[in-house]
Short mmCIF file of C-alpha atoms in Angstrom, two decimals:
data_model
loop_
_atom_site.label_atom_id
_atom_site.label_comp_id
_atom_site.label_asym_id
_atom_site.label_seq_id
_atom_site.Cartn_x
_atom_site.Cartn_y
_atom_site.Cartn_z
CA MET R 1 11.43 37.48 20.35
CA LEU R 2 11.98 33.74 21.22
CA PHE R 3 12.43 31.29 18.56
CA ARG R 4 12.05 27.61 19.63
CA SER R 5 11.59 24.32 18.20
CA GLN R 6 8.46 22.49 19.29
CA ILE R 7 9.97 19.17 19.41
CA THR R 8 13.78 19.69 20.02
CA HIS R 9 15.96 22.58 20.75
CA TRP R 10 18.47 21.51 18.31
CA ILE R 11 18.75 21.28 14.46
CA ASP R 12 19.42 17.58 14.92
CA GLY R 13 17.24 15.82 12.24
CA SER R 14 14.59 14.83 14.77
CA ASN R 15 12.11 15.45 12.04
CA ILE R 16 13.87 12.55 10.20
CA TYR R 17 14.93 10.14 12.96
CA GLY R 18 12.51 10.81 15.80
CA SER R 19 13.12 12.54 19.09
CA THR R 20 13.28 9.43 21.33
CA GLU R 21 15.44 6.31 21.00
CA GLU R 22 12.05 4.26 20.79
CA ASP R 23 10.99 6.45 17.75
CA ALA R 24 14.21 5.90 16.01
CA GLN R 25 14.28 2.23 16.37
CA TYR R 26 10.68 2.14 15.07
CA LEU R 27 11.79 4.13 11.88
CA ARG R 28 14.49 1.78 11.05
CA THR R 29 14.94 -1.22 8.96
CA SER R 30 17.80 -3.58 7.95
CA GLY R 31 20.75 -2.40 5.93
CA GLY R 32 21.18 0.78 7.97
CA LYS R 33 18.16 2.10 6.26
CA LEU R 34 14.95 3.78 7.25
CA LYS R 35 11.47 2.18 6.44
CA GLU R 36 9.87 3.24 3.42
CA GLY R 37 6.64 2.64 1.69
CA ARG R 38 6.09 1.88 -1.90
CA THR R 39 4.35 3.81 -4.61
CA GLY R 40 3.27 2.48 -8.05
CA ARG R 41 6.32 3.89 -9.66
CA GLY R 42 8.53 1.83 -7.34
CA ARG R 43 10.27 5.03 -5.67
CA GLY R 44 10.19 4.92 -1.88
CA SER R 45 7.71 6.99 -0.12
CA LEU R 46 7.46 7.39 3.74
CA PRO R 47 5.99 4.44 5.39
CA SER R 48 2.15 4.36 5.37
CA CYS R 49 -0.10 4.36 8.38
CA ALA R 50 -2.53 1.93 6.91
CA ARG R 51 -1.27 -1.04 8.77
CA GLU R 52 -0.26 0.64 11.92
CA PRO R 53 -2.09 -0.25 15.15
CA ALA R 54 -3.82 2.51 17.14
CA GLY R 55 -1.56 3.80 19.83
CA LYS R 56 1.75 2.89 18.14
CA VAL R 57 2.60 5.82 16.04
CA THR R 58 1.32 9.28 17.11
CA GLY R 59 1.42 10.62 13.51
CA CYS R 60 -0.88 7.87 12.58
CA ASP R 61 -3.32 8.21 15.48
CA VAL R 62 -4.08 11.91 14.35
CA CYS R 63 -5.14 10.66 10.84
CA GLY R 64 -8.60 9.56 12.00
CA GLY R 65 -10.08 6.83 9.85
CA ASN R 66 -8.36 7.49 6.70
CA LYS R 67 -5.04 6.00 7.56
CA LYS R 68 -4.20 4.82 4.00
CA ASP R 69 -3.57 8.44 2.96
CA CYS R 70 -1.39 9.19 5.94
CA PHE R 71 2.37 8.63 6.43
CA PHE R 72 4.67 8.49 9.50
CA SER R 73 8.21 9.83 9.90
CA GLY R 74 10.35 11.34 12.97
CA ASP R 75 7.99 14.20 13.33
CA PHE R 76 4.33 13.33 14.11
CA ARG R 77 3.17 16.50 12.27
CA VAL R 78 4.15 15.19 8.97
CA ASN R 79 0.50 14.87 7.56
CA GLU R 80 -0.27 18.36 8.45
CA GLN R 81 0.65 19.72 4.97
CA LEU R 82 2.00 18.30 1.86
CA ASN R 83 5.11 20.28 1.93
CA LEU R 84 6.10 18.50 5.20
CA ILE R 85 5.36 15.14 3.53
CA VAL R 86 7.71 16.05 0.67
CA ILE R 87 10.58 17.27 2.80
CA HIS R 88 10.44 14.24 5.20
CA THR R 89 10.33 12.06 2.17
CA LEU R 90 13.25 13.71 0.58
CA PHE R 91 15.47 13.23 3.68
CA MET R 92 14.45 9.68 4.13
CA ARG R 93 15.33 8.91 0.60
CA GLU R 94 18.67 10.62 1.07
CA HIS R 95 19.39 8.71 4.24
CA ASN R 96 18.64 5.38 2.42
CA ARG R 97 20.82 6.55 -0.68
CA LEU R 98 23.73 7.42 1.75
CA ALA R 99 23.48 3.86 3.60
CA THR R 100 23.43 2.24 0.22
CA GLN R 101 26.65 4.03 -0.86
CA LEU R 102 28.45 3.47 2.33
CA LYS R 103 27.46 -0.23 2.39
CA ARG R 104 28.94 -0.32 -1.12
CA MET R 105 32.21 1.25 0.02
CA ASN R 106 32.43 -0.52 3.37
CA PRO R 107 30.92 -4.05 2.93
CA ARG R 108 32.03 -5.16 6.36
CA TRP R 109 30.13 -2.32 8.36
CA SER R 110 27.30 -3.39 10.60
CA ASP R 111 23.88 -2.27 10.18
CA GLU R 112 24.38 0.10 13.19
CA THR R 113 27.44 1.59 11.81
CA LEU R 114 25.68 2.15 8.30
CA TYR R 115 22.78 3.75 9.86
CA GLN R 116 24.67 6.15 12.38
CA GLU R 117 27.13 7.16 9.41
CA ALA R 118 24.27 7.90 6.96
CA ARG R 119 22.51 9.64 9.78
CA ARG R 120 25.52 11.72 10.61
CA ILE R 121 25.94 12.80 6.90
CA ASN R 122 22.13 13.42 6.43
CA ILE R 123 21.94 15.72 9.48
CA ALA R 124 25.11 17.56 8.36
CA GLU R 125 23.54 18.17 5.00
CA TYR R 126 20.23 19.25 6.54
CA GLN R 127 22.09 21.77 8.74
CA HIS R 128 23.91 23.03 5.83
CA ILE R 129 20.71 23.63 3.89
CA VAL R 130 19.37 25.58 6.96
CA PHE R 131 22.33 27.65 7.63
CA LYS R 132 23.52 28.27 4.08
CA GLU R 133 20.30 28.39 2.14
CA TRP R 134 17.24 29.03 4.40
CA LEU R 135 18.49 31.27 7.36
CA PRO R 136 20.06 33.97 4.95
CA ILE R 137 16.69 34.23 3.17
CA ILE R 138 14.58 34.32 6.52
CA ILE R 139 16.83 36.62 8.65
CA GLY R 140 19.08 38.32 6.07
CA ASN R 141 22.84 38.30 5.42
CA THR R 142 23.53 41.29 7.67
CA PHE R 143 22.29 39.33 10.75
CA MET R 144 23.92 36.02 9.65
CA LYS R 145 27.29 37.80 9.36
CA SER R 146 26.98 39.71 12.43
CA TYR R 147 26.45 36.63 14.61
CA GLY R 148 28.74 34.43 12.66
CA LEU R 149 26.00 32.03 11.47
CA PHE R 150 27.39 31.27 8.05
CA PRO R 151 29.10 27.95 7.62
CA LEU R 152 32.79 28.11 7.27
CA SER R 153 34.05 27.63 3.63
CA SER R 154 37.29 25.85 5.14
CA GLY R 155 38.68 24.81 8.58
CA PHE R 156 36.68 24.43 11.58
CA SER R 157 35.17 26.42 14.42
CA SER R 158 35.81 26.06 18.20
CA ASP R 159 32.84 28.32 19.14
CA TYR R 160 30.63 25.47 20.14
CA SER R 161 29.98 25.36 23.84
CA ASP R 162 28.80 21.81 25.01
CA THR R 163 27.90 23.70 28.49
CA PHE R 164 25.07 25.70 26.89
CA ASP R 165 21.77 23.89 27.40
CA PRO R 166 19.03 25.73 25.42
CA ARG R 167 16.33 23.92 27.57
CA SER R 168 17.21 25.74 30.83
CA GLU R 169 15.18 28.69 32.03
CA GLU R 170 18.50 30.52 32.59
CA HIS R 171 19.30 30.48 28.92
CA THR R 172 15.81 30.98 27.70
CA SER R 173 15.57 34.20 29.42
CA GLU R 174 18.73 35.52 27.94
CA LEU R 175 17.21 34.95 24.25
CA GLN R 176 13.96 36.92 25.10
#
């Protein structure tokens, strides 16, 4: 069986930050943060599609005529089900919380540095949740142990290979 992400081949937070530089830039705002909408309670929600022009945001174009009830994030499928909206909102809020904390600790950092550092931490948190919490439930502890998929409790690993390209046909056939 071949497992493949439909947007990118990596667990890289593209559902939060987009898969292209253009998408990532469109999702950003000042202070190293991601854009947010507002709800009546003052808590940040995902940005609304209500004011987005046709053709600008793919996730908004699939909403049809009722754009006020749609949102956009790094993954255009965000509006397909409520669970996706919730998860995308949580990680957007976490990014903005991290950017706020980093700004407080490093007041001289530029917007770009704040954004990139908050992004790096948020993606690490996302990966940790996937490998420590979600995957063991989905594929089981035995499989996780036999393939060394559990995160290390200390130290680091040198198992990563930057020459492995999951997009290539050669590696795809190895996984089937």
